[in-house]
mmCIF file with all atom_site columns, C-alpha atoms in Angstrom:
data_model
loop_
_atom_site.group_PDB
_atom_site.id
_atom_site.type_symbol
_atom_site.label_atom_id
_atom_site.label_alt_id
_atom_site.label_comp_id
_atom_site.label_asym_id
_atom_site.label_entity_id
_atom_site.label_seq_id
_atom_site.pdbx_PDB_ins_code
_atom_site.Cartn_x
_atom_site.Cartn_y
_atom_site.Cartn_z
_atom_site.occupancy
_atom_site.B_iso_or_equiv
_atom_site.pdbx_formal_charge
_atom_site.auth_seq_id
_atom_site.auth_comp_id
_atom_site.auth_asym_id
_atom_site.auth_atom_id
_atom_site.pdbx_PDB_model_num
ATOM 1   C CA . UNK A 1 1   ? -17.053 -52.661 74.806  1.00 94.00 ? 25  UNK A CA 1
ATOM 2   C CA . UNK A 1 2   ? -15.293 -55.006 76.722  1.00 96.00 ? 26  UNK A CA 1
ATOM 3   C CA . UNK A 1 3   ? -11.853 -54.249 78.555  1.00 97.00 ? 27  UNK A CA 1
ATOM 4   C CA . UNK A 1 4   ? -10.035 -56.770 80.027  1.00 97.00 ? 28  UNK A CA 1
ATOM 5   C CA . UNK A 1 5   ? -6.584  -55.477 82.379  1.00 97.00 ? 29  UNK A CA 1
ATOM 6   C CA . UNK A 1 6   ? -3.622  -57.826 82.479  1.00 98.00 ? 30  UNK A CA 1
ATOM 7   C CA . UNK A 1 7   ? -0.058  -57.340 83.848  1.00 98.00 ? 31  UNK A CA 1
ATOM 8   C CA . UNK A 1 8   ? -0.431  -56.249 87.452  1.00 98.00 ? 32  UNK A CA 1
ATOM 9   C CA . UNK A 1 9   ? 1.748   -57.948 90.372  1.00 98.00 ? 33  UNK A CA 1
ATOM 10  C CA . UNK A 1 10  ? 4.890   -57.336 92.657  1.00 98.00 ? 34  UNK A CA 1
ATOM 11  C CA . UNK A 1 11  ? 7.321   -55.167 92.143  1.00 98.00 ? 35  UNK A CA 1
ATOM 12  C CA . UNK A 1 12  ? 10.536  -53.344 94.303  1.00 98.00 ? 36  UNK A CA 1
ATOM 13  C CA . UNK A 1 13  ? 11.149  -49.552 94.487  1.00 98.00 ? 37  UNK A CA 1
ATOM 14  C CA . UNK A 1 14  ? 12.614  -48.400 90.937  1.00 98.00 ? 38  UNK A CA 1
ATOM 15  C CA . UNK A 1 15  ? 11.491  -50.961 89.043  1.00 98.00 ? 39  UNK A CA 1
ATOM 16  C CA . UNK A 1 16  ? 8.733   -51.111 86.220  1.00 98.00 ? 40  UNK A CA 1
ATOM 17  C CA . UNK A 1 17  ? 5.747   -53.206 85.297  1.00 98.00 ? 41  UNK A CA 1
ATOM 18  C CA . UNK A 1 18  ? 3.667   -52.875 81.913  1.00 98.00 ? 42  UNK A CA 1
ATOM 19  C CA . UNK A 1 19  ? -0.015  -53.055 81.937  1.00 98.00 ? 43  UNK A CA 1
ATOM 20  C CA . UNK A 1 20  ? -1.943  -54.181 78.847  1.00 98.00 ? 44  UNK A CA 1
ATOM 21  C CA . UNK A 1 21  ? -5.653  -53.558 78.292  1.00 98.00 ? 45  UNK A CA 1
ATOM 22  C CA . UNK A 1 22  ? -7.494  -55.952 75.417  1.00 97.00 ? 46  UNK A CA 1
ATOM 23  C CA . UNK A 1 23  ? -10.354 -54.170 74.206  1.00 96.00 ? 47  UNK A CA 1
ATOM 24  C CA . UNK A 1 24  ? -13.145 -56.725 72.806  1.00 93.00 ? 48  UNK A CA 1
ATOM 25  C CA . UNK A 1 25  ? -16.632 -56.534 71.598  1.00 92.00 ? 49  UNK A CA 1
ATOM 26  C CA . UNK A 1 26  ? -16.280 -53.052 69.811  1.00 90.00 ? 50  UNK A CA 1
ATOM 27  C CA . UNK A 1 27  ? -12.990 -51.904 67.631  1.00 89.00 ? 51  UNK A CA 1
ATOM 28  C CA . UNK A 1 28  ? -10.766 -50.086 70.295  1.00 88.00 ? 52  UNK A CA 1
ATOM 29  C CA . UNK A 1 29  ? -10.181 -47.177 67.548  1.00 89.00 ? 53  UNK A CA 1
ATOM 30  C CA . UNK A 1 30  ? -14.075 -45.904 68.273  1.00 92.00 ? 54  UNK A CA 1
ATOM 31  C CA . UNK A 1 31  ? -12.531 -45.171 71.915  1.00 95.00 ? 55  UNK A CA 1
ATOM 32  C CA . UNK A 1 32  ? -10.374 -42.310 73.834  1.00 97.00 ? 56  UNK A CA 1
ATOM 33  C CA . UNK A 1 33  ? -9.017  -44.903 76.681  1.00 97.00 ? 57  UNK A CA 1
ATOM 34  C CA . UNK A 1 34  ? -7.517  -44.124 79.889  1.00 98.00 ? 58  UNK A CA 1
ATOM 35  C CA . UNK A 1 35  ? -6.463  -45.709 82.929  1.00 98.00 ? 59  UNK A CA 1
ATOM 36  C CA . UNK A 1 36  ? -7.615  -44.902 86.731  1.00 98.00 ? 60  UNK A CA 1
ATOM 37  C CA . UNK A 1 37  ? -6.147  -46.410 89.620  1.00 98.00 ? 61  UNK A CA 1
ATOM 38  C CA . UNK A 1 38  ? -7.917  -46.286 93.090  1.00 98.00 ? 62  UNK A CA 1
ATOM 39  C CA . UNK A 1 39  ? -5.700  -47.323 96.509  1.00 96.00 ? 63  UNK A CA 1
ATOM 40  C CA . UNK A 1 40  ? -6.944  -48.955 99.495  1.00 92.00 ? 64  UNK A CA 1
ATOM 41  C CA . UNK A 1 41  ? -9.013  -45.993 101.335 1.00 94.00 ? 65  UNK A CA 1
ATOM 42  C CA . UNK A 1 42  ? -8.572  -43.628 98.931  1.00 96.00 ? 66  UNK A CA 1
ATOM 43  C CA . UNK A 1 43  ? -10.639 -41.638 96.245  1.00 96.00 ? 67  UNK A CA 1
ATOM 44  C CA . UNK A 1 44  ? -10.069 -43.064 92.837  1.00 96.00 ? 68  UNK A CA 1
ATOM 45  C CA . UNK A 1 45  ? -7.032  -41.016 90.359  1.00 97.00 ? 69  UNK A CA 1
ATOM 46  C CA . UNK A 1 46  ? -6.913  -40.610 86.786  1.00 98.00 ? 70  UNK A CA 1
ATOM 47  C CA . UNK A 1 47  ? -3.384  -42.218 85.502  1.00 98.00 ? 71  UNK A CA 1
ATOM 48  C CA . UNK A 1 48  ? -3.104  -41.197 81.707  1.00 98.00 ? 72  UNK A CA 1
ATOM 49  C CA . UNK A 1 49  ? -5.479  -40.971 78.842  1.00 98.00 ? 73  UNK A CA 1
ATOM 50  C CA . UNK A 1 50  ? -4.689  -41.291 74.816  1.00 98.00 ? 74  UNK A CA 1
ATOM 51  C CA . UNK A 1 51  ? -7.059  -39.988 72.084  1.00 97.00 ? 75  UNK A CA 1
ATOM 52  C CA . UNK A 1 52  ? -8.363  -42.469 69.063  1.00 94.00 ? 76  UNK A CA 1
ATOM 53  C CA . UNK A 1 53  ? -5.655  -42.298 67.004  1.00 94.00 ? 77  UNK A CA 1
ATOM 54  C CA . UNK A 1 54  ? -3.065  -42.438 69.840  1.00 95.00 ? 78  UNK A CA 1
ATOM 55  C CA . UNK A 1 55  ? -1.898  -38.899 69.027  1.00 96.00 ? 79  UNK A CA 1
ATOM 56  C CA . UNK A 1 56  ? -2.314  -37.218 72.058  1.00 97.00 ? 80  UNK A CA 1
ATOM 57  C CA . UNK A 1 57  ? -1.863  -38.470 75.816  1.00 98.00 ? 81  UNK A CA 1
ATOM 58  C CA . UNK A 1 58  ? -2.518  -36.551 79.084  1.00 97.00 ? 82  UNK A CA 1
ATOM 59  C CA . UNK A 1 59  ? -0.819  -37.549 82.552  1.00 98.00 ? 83  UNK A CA 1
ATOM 60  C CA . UNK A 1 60  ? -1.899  -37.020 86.198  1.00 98.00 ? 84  UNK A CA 1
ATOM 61  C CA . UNK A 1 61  ? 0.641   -35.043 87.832  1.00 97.00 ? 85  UNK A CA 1
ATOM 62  C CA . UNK A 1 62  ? 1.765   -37.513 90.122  1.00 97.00 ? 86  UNK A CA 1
ATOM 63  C CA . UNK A 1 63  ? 3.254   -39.905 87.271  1.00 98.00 ? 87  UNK A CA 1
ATOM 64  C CA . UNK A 1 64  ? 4.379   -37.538 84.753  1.00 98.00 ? 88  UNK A CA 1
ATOM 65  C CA . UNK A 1 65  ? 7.432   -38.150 83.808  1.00 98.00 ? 89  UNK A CA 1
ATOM 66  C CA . UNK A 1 66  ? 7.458   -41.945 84.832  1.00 98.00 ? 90  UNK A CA 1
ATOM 67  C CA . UNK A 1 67  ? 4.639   -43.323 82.989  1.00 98.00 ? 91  UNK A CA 1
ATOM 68  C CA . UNK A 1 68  ? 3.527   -43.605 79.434  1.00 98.00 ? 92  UNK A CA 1
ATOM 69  C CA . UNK A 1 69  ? 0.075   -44.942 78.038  1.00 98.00 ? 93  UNK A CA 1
ATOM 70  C CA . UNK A 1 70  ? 0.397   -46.144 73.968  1.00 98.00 ? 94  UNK A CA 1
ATOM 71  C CA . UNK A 1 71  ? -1.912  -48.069 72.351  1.00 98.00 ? 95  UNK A CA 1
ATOM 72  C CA . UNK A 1 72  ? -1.758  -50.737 69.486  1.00 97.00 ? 96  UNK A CA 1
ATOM 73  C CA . UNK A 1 73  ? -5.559  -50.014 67.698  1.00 96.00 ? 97  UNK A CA 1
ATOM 74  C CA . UNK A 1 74  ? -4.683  -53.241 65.063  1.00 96.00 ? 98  UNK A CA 1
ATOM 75  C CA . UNK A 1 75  ? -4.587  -54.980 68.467  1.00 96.00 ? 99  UNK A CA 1
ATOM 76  C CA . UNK A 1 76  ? -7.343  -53.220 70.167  1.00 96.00 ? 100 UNK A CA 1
ATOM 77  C CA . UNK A 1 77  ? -5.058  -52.638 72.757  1.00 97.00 ? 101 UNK A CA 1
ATOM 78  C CA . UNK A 1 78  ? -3.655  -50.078 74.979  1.00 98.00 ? 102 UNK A CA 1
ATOM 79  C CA . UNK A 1 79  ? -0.393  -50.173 77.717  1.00 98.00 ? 103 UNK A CA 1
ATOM 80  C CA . UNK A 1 80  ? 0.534   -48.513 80.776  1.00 98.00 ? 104 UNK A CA 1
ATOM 81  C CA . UNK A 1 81  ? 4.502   -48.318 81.047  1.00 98.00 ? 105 UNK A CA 1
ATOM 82  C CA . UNK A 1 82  ? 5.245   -47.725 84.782  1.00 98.00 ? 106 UNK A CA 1
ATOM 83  C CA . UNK A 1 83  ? 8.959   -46.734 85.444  1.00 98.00 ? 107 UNK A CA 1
ATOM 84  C CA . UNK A 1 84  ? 10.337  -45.688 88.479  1.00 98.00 ? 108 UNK A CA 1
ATOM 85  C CA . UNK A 1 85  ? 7.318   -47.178 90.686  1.00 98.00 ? 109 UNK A CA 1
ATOM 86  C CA . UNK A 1 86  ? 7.045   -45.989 93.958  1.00 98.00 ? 110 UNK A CA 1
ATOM 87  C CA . UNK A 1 87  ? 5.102   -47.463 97.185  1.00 97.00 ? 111 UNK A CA 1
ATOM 88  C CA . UNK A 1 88  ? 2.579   -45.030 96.806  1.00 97.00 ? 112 UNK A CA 1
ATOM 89  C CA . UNK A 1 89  ? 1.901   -45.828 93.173  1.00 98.00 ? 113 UNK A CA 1
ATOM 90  C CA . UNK A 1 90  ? -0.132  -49.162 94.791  1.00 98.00 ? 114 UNK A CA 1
ATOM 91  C CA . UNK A 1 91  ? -3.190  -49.644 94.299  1.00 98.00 ? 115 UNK A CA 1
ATOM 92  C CA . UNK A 1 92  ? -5.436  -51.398 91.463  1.00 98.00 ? 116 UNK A CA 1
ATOM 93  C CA . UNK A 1 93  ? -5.678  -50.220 87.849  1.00 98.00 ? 117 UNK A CA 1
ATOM 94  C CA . UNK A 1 94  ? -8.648  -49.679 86.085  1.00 98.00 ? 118 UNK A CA 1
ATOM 95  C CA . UNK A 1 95  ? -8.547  -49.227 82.027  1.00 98.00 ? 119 UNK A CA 1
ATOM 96  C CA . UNK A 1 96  ? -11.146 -47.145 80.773  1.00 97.00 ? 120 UNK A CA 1
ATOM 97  C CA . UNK A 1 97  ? -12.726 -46.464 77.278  1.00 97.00 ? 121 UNK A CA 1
ATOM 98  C CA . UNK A 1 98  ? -14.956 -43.514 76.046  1.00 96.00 ? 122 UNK A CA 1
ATOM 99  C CA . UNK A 1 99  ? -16.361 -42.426 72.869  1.00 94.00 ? 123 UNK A CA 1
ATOM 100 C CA . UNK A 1 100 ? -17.224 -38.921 73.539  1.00 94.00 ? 124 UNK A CA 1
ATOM 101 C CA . UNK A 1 101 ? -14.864 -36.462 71.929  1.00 92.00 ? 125 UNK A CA 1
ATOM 102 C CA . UNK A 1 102 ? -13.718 -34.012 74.400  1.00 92.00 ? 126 UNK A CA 1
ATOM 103 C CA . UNK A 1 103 ? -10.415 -32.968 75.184  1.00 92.00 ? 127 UNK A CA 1
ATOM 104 C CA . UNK A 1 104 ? -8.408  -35.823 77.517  1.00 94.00 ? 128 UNK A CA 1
ATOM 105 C CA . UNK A 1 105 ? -8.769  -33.265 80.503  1.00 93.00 ? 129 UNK A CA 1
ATOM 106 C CA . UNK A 1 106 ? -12.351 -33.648 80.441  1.00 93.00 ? 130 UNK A CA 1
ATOM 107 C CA . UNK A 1 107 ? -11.856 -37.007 81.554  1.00 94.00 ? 131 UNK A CA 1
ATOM 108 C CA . UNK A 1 108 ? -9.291  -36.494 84.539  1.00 94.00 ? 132 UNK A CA 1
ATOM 109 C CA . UNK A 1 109 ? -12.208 -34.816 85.946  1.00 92.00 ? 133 UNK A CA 1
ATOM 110 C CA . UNK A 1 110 ? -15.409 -36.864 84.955  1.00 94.00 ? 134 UNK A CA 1
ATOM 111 C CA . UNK A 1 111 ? -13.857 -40.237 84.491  1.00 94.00 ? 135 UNK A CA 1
ATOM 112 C CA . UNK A 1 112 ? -14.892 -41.991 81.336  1.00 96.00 ? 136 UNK A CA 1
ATOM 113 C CA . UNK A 1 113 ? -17.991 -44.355 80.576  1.00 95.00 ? 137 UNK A CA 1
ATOM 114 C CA . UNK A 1 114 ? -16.676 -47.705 80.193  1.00 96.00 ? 138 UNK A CA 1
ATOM 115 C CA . UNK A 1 115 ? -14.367 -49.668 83.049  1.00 97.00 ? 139 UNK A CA 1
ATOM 116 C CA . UNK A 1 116 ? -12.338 -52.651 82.811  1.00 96.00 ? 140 UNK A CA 1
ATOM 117 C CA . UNK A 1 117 ? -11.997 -55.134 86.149  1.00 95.00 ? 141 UNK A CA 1
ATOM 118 C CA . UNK A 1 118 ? -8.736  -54.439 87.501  1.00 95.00 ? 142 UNK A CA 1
ATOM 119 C CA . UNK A 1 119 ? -5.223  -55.326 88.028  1.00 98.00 ? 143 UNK A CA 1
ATOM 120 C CA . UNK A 1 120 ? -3.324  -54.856 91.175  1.00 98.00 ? 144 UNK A CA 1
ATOM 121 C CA . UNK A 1 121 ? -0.411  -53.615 91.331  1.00 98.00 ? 145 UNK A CA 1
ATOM 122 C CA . UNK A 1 122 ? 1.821   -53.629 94.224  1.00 98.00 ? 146 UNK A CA 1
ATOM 123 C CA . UNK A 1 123 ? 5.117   -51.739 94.808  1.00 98.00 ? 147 UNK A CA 1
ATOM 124 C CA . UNK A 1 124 ? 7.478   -53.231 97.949  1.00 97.00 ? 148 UNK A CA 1
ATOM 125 C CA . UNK A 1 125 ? 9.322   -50.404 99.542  1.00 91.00 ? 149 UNK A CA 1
#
């Protein structure tokens, strides 16, 4: 599978930006996707994760509450909604994809097996 990132850029304090991630080569349904984000000089951090059928979703801590990941499997798609961005939430996005069938945790610790080149995403303070 292919993921392609879109929908990074400049943003103030407070405001929101919505990342889209185009899944090609493989129907985006066969895959649990996430997002990761990794800062300049700092270890990489799991964002959010949805299951195959988009039932489920698991959040790192640090954007509960102000992001939400959906996805759009007739579109082979899947979207980050960042509200409320902060300076510290800059850094470049990653989508992810994995088939394995473990519970979303699983993959805030391990990461998943397919990555996406990312998008930037920059929050002014």
């Amino acid at each position: 599978v292919q993921l392609q990132a879109s929908g990074g850029g400049l943003v103030q304090t407070g405001g929101s930006l919505r990342l889209s991630c185009v899944a090609s080569g493989s129907t985006a349904s066969n895959y649990n996707m996430g997002w990761f984000r990794q800062a300049p000089g700092k270890e990489r951090e799991f964002v959010a994760a949805i299951t195959f059928t988009g039932l489920l979703t698991y959040y790192g801590d640090s954007v509960k509450g102000r992001f939400t990941i959906s996805r759009d499997n007739a579109k082979d798609t899947v979207y980050l909604q960042m509200n409320r961005l902060k300076p510290e939430d800059t850094a470049v996005y990653y989508c992810t994809a994995d088939t394995r069938d473990f519970g979303l945790a699983y993959f805030q610790m391990r990461g998943m097996d397919y990555w996406g080149k990312g998008t930037l995403v920059t929050v002014s303070s």
